[in-house]
Amino acid sequence: MKVIATYQVPARACPDPKKKGEGIALGMTIGSWSGIPTSRQAKQAKYAGEYLGAEAVELPAGPFVRLQVGYPVSNFPPRISEILVAVFGKLSMDGEIKLVDLSFPDEFSRWFPGPRYGIEGVRKKLTLFHRPPIMSIFKCGFGLNPEEFSELFKEQTAGGVDLVKDDEIVFDEEERIERVKYCRKVMDDLLVRENRQVLYAVNLSGSPGSLFQTARQLVDAGANALLVNVLAYGFNVLQELASDTKINVPLVAHPALAGAFYSSPFHGFSSPLIMGTLMRMAGADLTLFPSPYGNVSIPRNEALEIGDKLRGTSLYRPSFPAPSAGIHPGMIPKIIEDFGNDVVINAGGGIHSHPDGTEKGARAFLDAIEGICEGNSLEEIAKNSPPLKNALARWAT
Amino acid sequence: MKVIATYQVPARACPDPKKKGEGIALGMTIGSWSGIPTSRQAKQAKYAGEYLGAEAVELPAGPFVRLQVGYPVSNFPPRISEILVAVFGKLSMDGEIKLVDLSFPDEFSRWFPGPRYGIEGVRKKLTLFHRPPIMSIFKCGFGLNPEEFSELFKEQTAGGVDLVKDDEIVFDEEERIERVKYCRKVMDDLLVRENRQVLYAVNLSGSPGSLFQTARQLVDAGANALLVNVLAYGFNVLQELASDTKINVPLVAHPALAGAFYSSPFHGFSSPLIMGTLMRMAGADLTLFPSPYGNVSIPRNEALEIGDKLRGTSLYRPSFPAPSAGIHPGMIPKIIEDFGNDVVINAGGGIHSHPDGTEKGARAFLDAIEGICEGNSLEEIAKNSPPLKNALARWAT
């Protein structure tokens, strides 16, 4: 039973794929046969990696070879951080090589949590099934007291967003619990007065020894979702949060630092692996990744592949994809065309920089999404929605 | 009081460094002035980043611009994982940009542990002051019972190594405590019989919630050093291990996965930042990084710069540099010329693949290092050291 790793190497650096692949298979497991006394070789054999084959691929950056190596699952515990060390730790430093895919046998996959709620569970919490949810990104939250903070929270939710995501760089650990309590009041009010459920993804931070306790405290204080900077804390942290029955709220995975991992064709990890496969496996109920729109930072085919990894056939529940950055209401038809109904429309500037303010900015999104899902065009919807009309004018290209 | 981040951007992508730098300074902190109501602008001003200047640099990959941005230290808690998110999280995904340096004001640096032992403390534990210590890398440890494992341990230490480092990919969590107990017996024997102290850096792994308990258990069982895959678990983990008074053993930082971070000139982090500055700040007493020798994976100037970051003037104790990979006894003069006496000579194949076996492989290193430090040449030393003579023949270029 093997975990299969796919590595991408420039063709010029890989004249003999079989030799390269076999070198990796042994080098990343038992070292080399010559280093093992004959008496121990049989015992070590079951830990050896196995070269499985290669194929040539033509990419914008040139010709590459993709090599597959199988690793016995008994070589590592069922935790993503250790698996990454095992299949790419030392190898990452061995010249030009990129880890583009990992696939896991079902019997091994079962050890990982996957999303506890996933798309369906998040929709149930929101009681929202007919359209993509809207998520707003909290901006400029530095130094606000809990009351001021909750005022901004109220402004966003008043316009109709379904989820609010903390700014991932505001840590404010001393005031966070109080902030959550104030925002929870706003959410409870919305539920009572408008029968609308909102989820607030609170930025989780803390020292490793206190992170899980902090998460439980936030949940106890009323956080009904948590935002996790997964790559800064390690995949094991997300995996353990998703396995902790006391942290019974959806987990929102932020891709902070991901660009350092996926951007080069010659090094690091592929974006669908790091922001798709592994986020879902580790338990992200909702996963943010760079959108292919606006200030582009990821090619469209990669963004779609991330969407596939998050939602395609798997042992795990699907994770809600949230292609992010540069989203304004004019893009909604394109986003829904690309990702379908099961996508989170996530916007920061596209909501807050609306000419009539944040509340109207959120309303423009809501009107656009509802209308598009009813089969209307943006132009038609805008006739009856001044907020959308003004948004389309503001972000006209 | 500001943390200063230096970013490297290709010149072609940075026609206006001031505009780019100011965009980063605001975009990575408060967002934009236009997004903040006038009434709150004064309050937010103290959280804004500040563009500090730029310089042009010519690198092998072409012309680049290095931009400096200052971030108020009050924006983040004194933990490296959060700081990386704050200064590079979102920005890492914004096209071609690499974080090459971070500098911290002393008043802020004081919050970080730095190495508890450092070079001097490790030397004291080894009672070894006149020459570089030798570290051997455990190979092929899969599936061995504790007794078999300790036999291999004994073989390495018998030849004269000062430190033994676990293979970072052998997790073996069920047997690890027993293995440590057996190896500890070997070490205690060496101390009694030969008055030689050996340190064994045991590979630390575990789920985030149990990692610190596991570390304490390993120390209680006799581990006198711990090996940490820092980049897989996050810098905060190393930082907290170094701050935990119950984990009172040297911490050895392994660079597994670092190649995914530092290899591209256009993305990620510089190698001196990721394997020098931050490892020391977080508390690595001994830091492994790719050597510039043998199967080269890092340019010589970068390796020397890592050495400088680990040992140069700082609030923190110096961290022992261990340039690794492709080290055999013939390289010792070069290593000592490059790094001086305060370097760890770290070898795997260079010890275990000696034609006369592991013990003689270690002996060849010991004879060579002792002789070089007495002012002799390898050729002279080899006349009286058959192990060194055979090693030089084996690895003759």
CSV table of N, CA and C in Angstrom, one decimal, chain A residues 28-32 35-36 40 43-44 47 75-77 79 81-82 84-86 88-90 92-95 139-145 148 152 167-169 171 173 205-210 212 229 232-237 240 254-264 267-269 290 297, chain B residues 28-32 35-36 40 43-44 47 75-77 79 81-82 84-86 88-90 92-95 139-145 148 152 167-169 171 173 205-210 212 229 232-237 240 254-264 267-269 275 290 297:
chain,number,residue,atom,x,y,z
A,28,MET,N,15.2,8.6,-0.7
A,28,MET,CA,14.3,9.2,0.3
A,28,MET,C,13.7,8.2,1.3
A,29,THR,N,14.2,6.9,1.2
A,29,THR,CA,13.7,5.9,2.1
A,29,THR,C,14.9,5.3,2.9
A,30,ILE,N,15.4,4.2,2.3
A,30,ILE,CA,16.4,3.4,3.0
A,30,ILE,C,17.8,3.9,2.7
A,31,GLY,N,18.0,4.9,1.8
A,31,GLY,CA,19.3,5.4,1.5
A,31,GLY,C,19.9,4.7,0.2
A,32,SER,N,20.6,3.6,0.4
A,32,SER,CA,21.0,2.9,-0.8
A,32,SER,C,21.3,1.4,-0.3
A,35,GLY,N,24.5,0.6,1.3
A,35,GLY,CA,24.8,1.1,2.7
A,35,GLY,C,24.2,0.1,3.7
A,36,ILE,N,23.6,-1.0,3.3
A,36,ILE,CA,22.9,-1.9,4.2
A,36,ILE,C,23.6,-3.2,4.2
A,40,ARG,N,20.7,-7.5,6.6
A,40,ARG,CA,19.5,-6.6,6.9
A,40,ARG,C,18.7,-6.2,5.7
A,43,LYS,N,15.0,-7.3,5.5
A,43,LYS,CA,14.2,-6.6,6.4
A,43,LYS,C,13.9,-5.2,6.0
A,44,GLN,N,14.9,-4.5,5.4
A,44,GLN,CA,14.7,-3.1,4.9
A,44,GLN,C,13.9,-3.0,3.7
A,47,TYR,N,10.6,-1.2,3.3
A,47,TYR,CA,10.5,0.3,3.5
A,47,TYR,C,11.0,1.1,2.3
A,75,ASN,N,5.9,3.8,6.3
A,75,ASN,CA,7.0,4.6,6.6
A,75,ASN,C,6.7,5.8,7.4
A,76,PHE,N,5.4,6.2,7.5
A,76,PHE,CA,5.2,7.5,8.2
A,76,PHE,C,3.8,7.4,8.9
A,77,PRO,N,3.7,8.2,9.9
A,77,PRO,CA,2.4,8.3,10.6
A,77,PRO,C,1.4,9.0,9.7
A,79,ARG,N,0.0,11.8,9.3
A,79,ARG,CA,0.0,13.2,9.5
A,79,ARG,C,0.7,13.9,8.3
A,81,SER,N,2.3,16.8,7.9
A,81,SER,CA,3.6,17.4,8.1
A,81,SER,C,4.7,16.4,7.9
A,82,GLU,N,4.6,15.2,8.6
A,82,GLU,CA,5.6,14.2,8.5
A,82,GLU,C,5.7,13.6,7.1
A,84,LEU,N,5.1,15.1,4.3
A,84,LEU,CA,5.8,16.0,3.4
A,84,LEU,C,7.4,15.9,3.7
A,85,VAL,N,7.7,15.8,4.9
A,85,VAL,CA,9.2,15.6,5.2
A,85,VAL,C,9.7,14.3,4.6
A,86,ALA,N,8.9,13.3,4.7
A,86,ALA,CA,9.3,12.0,4.2
A,86,ALA,C,9.4,12.0,2.6
A,88,PHE,N,9.5,14.8,0.6
A,88,PHE,CA,10.1,15.9,-0.1
A,88,PHE,C,11.1,16.7,0.8
A,89,GLY,N,11.3,16.3,2.0
A,89,GLY,CA,12.1,17.1,3.0
A,89,GLY,C,13.5,17.4,2.4
A,90,LYS,N,14.3,16.4,2.3
A,90,LYS,CA,15.7,16.5,1.8
A,90,LYS,C,15.7,16.8,0.3
A,92,SER,N,13.7,18.4,-1.5
A,92,SER,CA,13.4,19.7,-2.0
A,92,SER,C,14.7,20.6,-2.2
A,93,MET,N,15.8,20.1,-1.6
A,93,MET,CA,17.0,20.9,-1.7
A,93,MET,C,17.9,20.3,-2.8
A,94,ASP,N,17.4,19.4,-3.5
A,94,ASP,CA,18.3,18.7,-4.5
A,94,ASP,C,18.1,19.2,-5.9
A,95,GLY,N,18.4,20.5,-6.0
A,95,GLY,CA,18.3,21.2,-7.4
A,95,GLY,C,16.9,21.4,-7.8
A,139,LYS,N,-11.4,44.4,7.0
A,139,LYS,CA,-10.3,45.2,6.7
A,139,LYS,C,-10.0,46.3,7.8
A,140,CYS,N,-8.8,46.7,8.0
A,140,CYS,CA,-8.5,47.8,8.9
A,140,CYS,C,-9.0,47.5,10.3
A,141,GLY,N,-8.8,46.4,10.8
A,141,GLY,CA,-9.3,46.1,12.1
A,141,GLY,C,-8.3,46.4,13.3
A,142,PHE,N,-7.2,46.9,12.9
A,142,PHE,CA,-6.1,47.2,13.9
A,142,PHE,C,-6.6,48.2,15.0
A,143,GLY,N,-6.4,47.9,16.2
A,143,GLY,CA,-6.5,48.9,17.3
A,143,GLY,C,-8.0,49.3,17.6
A,144,LEU,N,-8.9,48.6,17.0
A,144,LEU,CA,-10.3,49.0,17.4
A,144,LEU,C,-10.7,48.3,18.6
A,145,ASN,N,-11.5,48.9,19.5
A,145,ASN,CA,-12.0,48.2,20.6
A,145,ASN,C,-13.2,47.3,20.2
A,148,GLU,N,-16.2,49.1,18.6
A,148,GLU,CA,-15.9,49.7,17.2
A,148,GLU,C,-15.8,48.6,16.2
A,152,LEU,N,-18.2,47.7,12.6
A,152,LEU,CA,-17.8,47.4,11.3
A,152,LEU,C,-18.4,46.0,10.8
A,167,ASP,N,-9.4,39.7,9.0
A,167,ASP,CA,-8.2,39.9,8.3
A,167,ASP,C,-7.1,39.0,8.9
A,168,GLU,N,-6.5,38.2,8.1
A,168,GLU,CA,-5.5,37.2,8.7
A,168,GLU,C,-4.3,37.8,9.3
A,169,ILE,N,-4.1,39.1,9.2
A,169,ILE,CA,-2.9,39.7,9.8
A,169,ILE,C,-3.2,40.5,11.1
A,171,PHE,N,-3.9,40.0,14.7
A,171,PHE,CA,-3.8,39.0,15.7
A,171,PHE,C,-4.5,39.4,17.0
A,173,GLU,N,-4.5,39.5,20.2
A,173,GLU,CA,-4.9,38.3,21.0
A,173,GLU,C,-5.6,38.7,22.3
A,205,SER,N,-4.9,32.4,16.3
A,205,SER,CA,-3.4,32.5,16.5
A,205,SER,C,-3.1,32.2,17.9
A,206,GLY,N,-1.8,31.9,18.1
A,206,GLY,CA,-1.4,31.5,19.5
A,206,GLY,C,-0.2,30.7,19.4
A,207,SER,N,0.5,30.6,20.5
A,207,SER,CA,1.7,29.7,20.6
A,207,SER,C,1.2,28.2,20.4
A,208,PRO,N,2.1,27.4,19.9
A,208,PRO,CA,1.6,26.0,19.6
A,208,PRO,C,1.0,25.3,20.9
A,209,GLY,N,1.5,25.6,22.0
A,209,GLY,CA,1.0,24.9,23.2
A,209,GLY,C,-0.3,25.4,23.7
A,210,SER,N,-0.7,26.6,23.2
A,210,SER,CA,-2.0,27.1,23.7
A,210,SER,C,-3.0,27.2,22.5
A,212,PHE,N,-4.8,25.2,20.8
A,212,PHE,CA,-6.1,24.4,20.8
A,212,PHE,C,-7.0,24.9,21.9
A,229,ASN,N,-4.3,30.1,9.5
A,229,ASN,CA,-3.2,30.3,8.5
A,229,ASN,C,-2.4,29.0,8.5
A,232,ALA,N,1.6,28.6,7.8
A,232,ALA,CA,2.4,29.1,8.9
A,232,ALA,C,2.5,28.2,10.1
A,233,TYR,N,1.4,27.5,10.4
A,233,TYR,CA,1.4,26.6,11.6
A,233,TYR,C,1.7,25.2,11.2
A,234,GLY,N,1.6,24.8,10.0
A,234,GLY,CA,1.8,23.4,9.6
A,234,GLY,C,0.5,22.7,9.4
A,235,PHE,N,0.5,21.8,8.4
A,235,PHE,CA,-0.8,21.1,8.1
A,235,PHE,C,-1.3,20.3,9.3
A,236,ASN,N,-0.3,19.8,10.1
A,236,ASN,CA,-0.8,19.0,11.3
A,236,ASN,C,-1.7,19.8,12.2
A,237,VAL,N,-1.6,21.1,12.3
A,237,VAL,CA,-2.4,21.9,13.1
A,237,VAL,C,-3.9,21.9,12.6
A,240,GLU,N,-5.4,18.5,13.2
A,240,GLU,CA,-5.8,18.2,14.6
A,240,GLU,C,-7.0,19.1,15.0
A,254,HIS,N,-6.8,29.6,5.3
A,254,HIS,CA,-6.2,30.8,4.6
A,254,HIS,C,-4.9,30.4,3.9
A,255,PRO,N,-4.6,30.8,2.7
A,255,PRO,CA,-3.4,30.4,2.0
A,255,PRO,C,-2.2,31.3,2.2
A,256,ALA,N,-2.2,32.1,3.3
A,256,ALA,CA,-1.1,33.0,3.6
A,256,ALA,C,0.3,32.2,3.4
A,257,LEU,N,1.2,32.8,2.8
A,257,LEU,CA,2.5,32.2,2.5
A,257,LEU,C,2.5,31.2,1.3
A,258,ALA,N,1.4,30.8,0.8
A,258,ALA,CA,1.3,29.8,-0.2
A,258,ALA,C,2.1,30.2,-1.5
A,259,GLY,N,2.2,31.5,-1.8
A,259,GLY,CA,2.9,31.9,-3.0
A,259,GLY,C,4.4,31.5,-2.9
A,260,ALA,N,4.9,31.5,-1.7
A,260,ALA,CA,6.3,31.1,-1.5
A,260,ALA,C,6.5,29.6,-1.9
A,261,PHE,N,5.4,28.8,-1.8
A,261,PHE,CA,5.5,27.4,-2.0
A,261,PHE,C,5.2,27.0,-3.5
A,262,TYR,N,4.2,27.7,-4.1
A,262,TYR,CA,3.7,27.1,-5.4
A,262,TYR,C,4.2,27.9,-6.6
A,263,SER,N,4.8,29.1,-6.5
A,263,SER,CA,4.9,30.0,-7.6
A,263,SER,C,5.9,29.5,-8.7
A,264,SER,N,6.9,28.8,-8.3
A,264,SER,CA,8.0,28.5,-9.3
A,264,SER,C,7.7,27.2,-10.0
A,267,HIS,N,10.5,24.6,-8.4
A,267,HIS,CA,10.7,24.3,-7.0
A,267,HIS,C,9.3,24.3,-6.3
A,268,GLY,N,9.4,23.8,-5.1
A,268,GLY,CA,8.2,23.9,-4.2
A,268,GLY,C,7.1,22.8,-4.5
A,269,PHE,N,5.9,23.3,-4.4
A,269,PHE,CA,4.7,22.4,-4.5
A,269,PHE,C,3.8,23.0,-5.6
A,290,PRO,N,-6.0,31.9,-4.4
A,290,PRO,CA,-6.0,33.1,-5.3
A,290,PRO,C,-6.9,32.8,-6.5
A,297,SER,N,-3.1,36.2,-9.9
A,297,SER,CA,-1.9,35.6,-9.3
A,297,SER,C,-1.8,34.2,-9.6
B,28,MET,N,-0.1,45.5,3.1
B,28,MET,CA,0.1,44.5,4.1
B,28,MET,C,-0.2,44.9,5.5
B,29,THR,N,-0.7,46.1,5.7
B,29,THR,CA,-1.1,46.5,7.1
B,29,THR,C,-2.6,47.0,7.1
B,30,ILE,N,-2.8,48.3,6.9
B,30,ILE,CA,-4.1,48.8,7.0
B,30,ILE,C,-5.0,48.7,5.8
B,31,GLY,N,-4.4,48.3,4.7
B,31,GLY,CA,-5.1,48.2,3.4
B,31,GLY,C,-4.9,49.4,2.5
B,32,SER,N,-5.7,50.4,2.7
B,32,SER,CA,-5.5,51.6,2.0
B,32,SER,C,-6.2,52.8,2.7
B,35,GLY,N,-9.8,53.3,2.1
B,35,GLY,CA,-10.7,52.4,2.7
B,35,GLY,C,-11.1,52.7,4.1
B,36,ILE,N,-10.5,53.7,4.7
B,36,ILE,CA,-10.7,54.0,6.1
B,36,ILE,C,-11.4,55.3,6.3
B,40,ARG,N,-11.3,57.6,11.5
B,40,ARG,CA,-10.5,56.6,12.0
B,40,ARG,C,-9.1,56.6,11.5
B,43,LYS,N,-6.2,57.1,14.1
B,43,LYS,CA,-6.1,55.9,15.0
B,43,LYS,C,-5.4,54.8,14.3
B,44,GLN,N,-5.6,54.6,13.0
B,44,GLN,CA,-5.0,53.6,12.2
B,44,GLN,C,-3.6,53.8,11.8
B,47,TYR,N,-0.5,51.9,12.8
B,47,TYR,CA,-0.4,50.5,12.4
B,47,TYR,C,0.1,50.3,10.9
B,75,ASN,N,2.1,45.4,15.6
B,75,ASN,CA,1.1,44.7,14.7
B,75,ASN,C,1.0,43.2,14.9
B,76,PHE,N,2.1,42.7,15.5
B,76,PHE,CA,2.1,41.2,15.7
B,76,PHE,C,2.6,40.8,17.0
B,77,PRO,N,2.2,39.6,17.4
B,77,PRO,CA,2.8,39.0,18.7
B,77,PRO,C,4.2,38.6,18.4
B,79,ARG,N,6.0,36.1,17.7
B,79,ARG,CA,6.1,34.7,17.3
B,79,ARG,C,6.4,34.7,15.8
B,81,SER,N,5.9,32.6,13.2
B,81,SER,CA,4.9,32.2,12.3
B,81,SER,C,3.9,33.3,12.0
B,82,GLU,N,3.5,34.1,13.0
B,82,GLU,CA,2.6,35.2,12.8
B,82,GLU,C,3.3,36.3,12.0
B,84,LEU,N,5.7,36.1,9.9
B,84,LEU,CA,5.8,35.7,8.4
B,84,LEU,C,4.5,35.9,7.7
B,85,VAL,N,3.4,35.6,8.4
B,85,VAL,CA,2.0,35.9,7.8
B,85,VAL,C,1.8,37.4,7.6
B,86,ALA,N,2.2,38.1,8.6
B,86,ALA,CA,2.0,39.6,8.5
B,86,ALA,C,2.8,40.3,7.4
B,88,PHE,N,4.5,38.7,4.8
B,88,PHE,CA,4.6,38.0,3.5
B,88,PHE,C,3.5,37.1,3.2
B,89,GLY,N,2.5,36.9,4.0
B,89,GLY,CA,1.4,36.0,3.8
B,89,GLY,C,0.7,36.2,2.5
B,90,LYS,N,0.0,37.2,2.4
B,90,LYS,CA,-0.8,37.5,1.1
B,90,LYS,C,0.2,37.9,0.0
B,92,SER,N,3.1,37.0,-0.7
B,92,SER,CA,3.8,35.9,-1.4
B,92,SER,C,3.1,35.5,-2.6
B,93,MET,N,1.8,35.8,-2.7
B,93,MET,CA,1.0,35.3,-3.9
B,93,MET,C,0.9,36.4,-4.9
B,94,ASP,N,1.6,37.6,-4.7
B,94,ASP,CA,1.4,38.7,-5.6
B,94,ASP,C,2.5,38.8,-6.6
B,95,GLY,N,2.6,37.8,-7.5
B,95,GLY,CA,3.5,37.7,-8.6
B,95,GLY,C,4.9,37.4,-8.1
B,139,LYS,N,21.4,6.2,9.3
B,139,LYS,CA,20.8,5.8,8.0
B,139,LYS,C,20.2,4.4,8.2
B,140,CYS,N,19.1,4.2,7.4
B,140,CYS,CA,18.5,2.9,7.3
B,140,CYS,C,18.0,2.4,8.7
B,141,GLY,N,17.4,3.2,9.4
B,141,GLY,CA,16.9,2.8,10.7
B,141,GLY,C,15.5,2.3,10.7
B,142,PHE,N,14.9,2.1,9.5
B,142,PHE,CA,13.5,1.6,9.5
B,142,PHE,C,13.4,0.2,10.1
B,143,GLY,N,12.4,0.0,10.8
B,143,GLY,CA,12.0,-1.4,11.2
B,143,GLY,C,13.0,-2.1,12.1
B,144,LEU,N,14.0,-1.4,12.7
B,144,LEU,CA,14.9,-2.1,13.6
B,144,LEU,C,14.3,-2.1,15.0
B,145,ASN,N,14.5,-3.2,15.7
B,145,ASN,CA,14.1,-3.1,17.1
B,145,ASN,C,15.1,-2.3,17.9
B,148,GLU,N,18.7,-3.7,17.9
B,148,GLU,CA,19.4,-3.6,16.7
B,148,GLU,C,19.8,-2.1,16.4
B,152,LEU,N,23.7,-0.2,15.9
B,152,LEU,CA,24.2,0.7,14.8
B,152,LEU,C,24.7,2.0,15.5
B,167,ASP,N,17.9,9.9,11.5
B,167,ASP,CA,17.4,10.1,10.1
B,167,ASP,C,16.0,10.9,10.3
B,168,GLU,N,15.9,12.0,9.6
B,168,GLU,CA,14.7,12.8,9.9
B,168,GLU,C,13.4,12.2,9.3
B,169,ILE,N,13.6,11.2,8.6
B,169,ILE,CA,12.4,10.5,8.0
B,169,ILE,C,11.9,9.3,8.7
B,171,PHE,N,10.2,8.0,11.7
B,171,PHE,CA,9.3,8.5,12.8
B,171,PHE,C,9.1,7.5,13.9
B,173,GLU,N,7.2,6.1,16.0
B,173,GLU,CA,6.8,6.7,17.2
B,173,GLU,C,6.6,5.6,18.3
B,205,SER,N,8.7,13.9,16.6
B,205,SER,CA,7.6,14.0,15.8
B,205,SER,C,6.3,13.7,16.7
B,206,GLY,N,5.2,14.1,16.2
B,206,GLY,CA,4.0,13.9,16.9
B,206,GLY,C,2.9,14.9,16.5
B,207,SER,N,1.7,14.7,16.9
B,207,SER,CA,0.6,15.6,16.6
B,207,SER,C,0.9,16.9,17.4
B,208,PRO,N,0.4,18.0,16.9
B,208,PRO,CA,0.7,19.3,17.6
B,208,PRO,C,0.3,19.3,19.0
B,209,GLY,N,-0.8,18.6,19.4
B,209,GLY,CA,-1.3,18.6,20.8
B,209,GLY,C,-0.4,17.8,21.7
B,210,SER,N,0.4,16.9,21.1
B,210,SER,CA,1.2,16.0,22.0
B,210,SER,C,2.7,16.2,21.8
B,212,PHE,N,4.8,18.5,22.6
B,212,PHE,CA,5.6,19.0,23.7
B,212,PHE,C,5.8,17.9,24.8
B,229,ASN,N,12.1,19.0,12.7
B,229,ASN,CA,11.8,19.4,11.3
B,229,ASN,C,11.1,20.7,11.3
B,232,ALA,N,8.4,22.0,8.7
B,232,ALA,CA,7.1,21.2,8.6
B,232,ALA,C,6.2,21.5,9.7
B,233,TYR,N,6.7,21.8,10.9
B,233,TYR,CA,5.9,22.1,12.1
B,233,TYR,C,5.6,23.6,12.3
B,234,GLY,N,6.4,24.4,11.6
B,234,GLY,CA,6.3,25.9,11.8
B,234,GLY,C,7.3,26.4,12.8
B,235,PHE,N,7.8,27.6,12.6
B,235,PHE,CA,8.8,28.2,13.5
B,235,PHE,C,8.4,28.3,14.9
B,236,ASN,N,7.0,28.5,15.1
B,236,ASN,CA,6.6,28.7,16.5
B,236,ASN,C,6.9,27.5,17.3
B,237,VAL,N,6.9,26.3,16.7
B,237,VAL,CA,7.2,25.1,17.5
B,237,VAL,C,8.6,25.1,18.0
B,240,GLU,N,8.8,27.6,20.8
B,240,GLU,CA,8.2,27.2,22.1
B,240,GLU,C,9.1,26.1,22.7
B,254,HIS,N,16.5,20.8,11.6
B,254,HIS,CA,16.7,20.2,10.3
B,254,HIS,C,16.0,21.1,9.3
B,255,PRO,N,16.7,21.2,8.1
B,255,PRO,CA,16.1,22.1,7.0
B,255,PRO,C,15.1,21.4,6.1
B,256,ALA,N,14.6,20.2,6.5
B,256,ALA,CA,13.7,19.5,5.6
B,256,ALA,C,12.6,20.5,5.0
B,257,LEU,N,12.4,20.4,3.7
B,257,LEU,CA,11.5,21.2,2.9
B,257,LEU,C,12.0,22.6,2.6
B,258,ALA,N,13.2,23.0,3.2
B,258,ALA,CA,13.7,24.3,2.9
B,258,ALA,C,13.9,24.6,1.4
B,259,GLY,N,14.2,23.6,0.7
B,259,GLY,CA,14.5,23.8,-0.8
B,259,GLY,C,13.2,24.4,-1.4
B,260,ALA,N,12.1,24.0,-1.0
B,260,ALA,CA,10.8,24.5,-1.5
B,260,ALA,C,10.6,26.0,-1.2
B,261,PHE,N,11.3,26.5,-0.2
B,261,PHE,CA,11.2,27.9,0.2
B,261,PHE,C,12.3,28.8,-0.4
B,262,TYR,N,13.5,28.3,-0.5
B,262,TYR,CA,14.6,29.3,-0.8
B,262,TYR,C,15.1,29.2,-2.2
B,263,SER,N,14.7,28.2,-3.0
B,263,SER,CA,15.5,27.9,-4.3
B,263,SER,C,15.3,28.9,-5.4
B,264,SER,N,14.1,29.5,-5.5
B,264,SER,CA,13.9,30.4,-6.6
B,264,SER,C,14.3,31.8,-6.3
B,267,HIS,N,10.8,33.9,-5.9
B,267,HIS,CA,9.8,33.5,-5.0
B,267,HIS,C,10.3,33.0,-3.7
B,268,GLY,N,9.5,33.0,-2.6
B,268,GLY,CA,9.9,32.4,-1.4
B,268,GLY,C,10.7,33.2,-0.5
B,269,PHE,N,11.7,32.6,0.2
B,269,PHE,CA,12.5,33.3,1.1
B,269,PHE,C,14.0,33.1,0.8
B,275,MET,N,17.2,29.7,7.0
B,275,MET,CA,18.0,28.7,7.7
B,275,MET,C,19.0,29.4,8.6
B,290,PRO,N,22.2,23.1,3.7
B,290,PRO,CA,23.0,22.4,2.6
B,290,PRO,C,24.4,23.0,2.5
B,297,SER,N,24.0,22.0,-3.5
B,297,SER,CA,22.7,22.5,-3.7
B,297,SER,C,22.5,23.9,-3.2
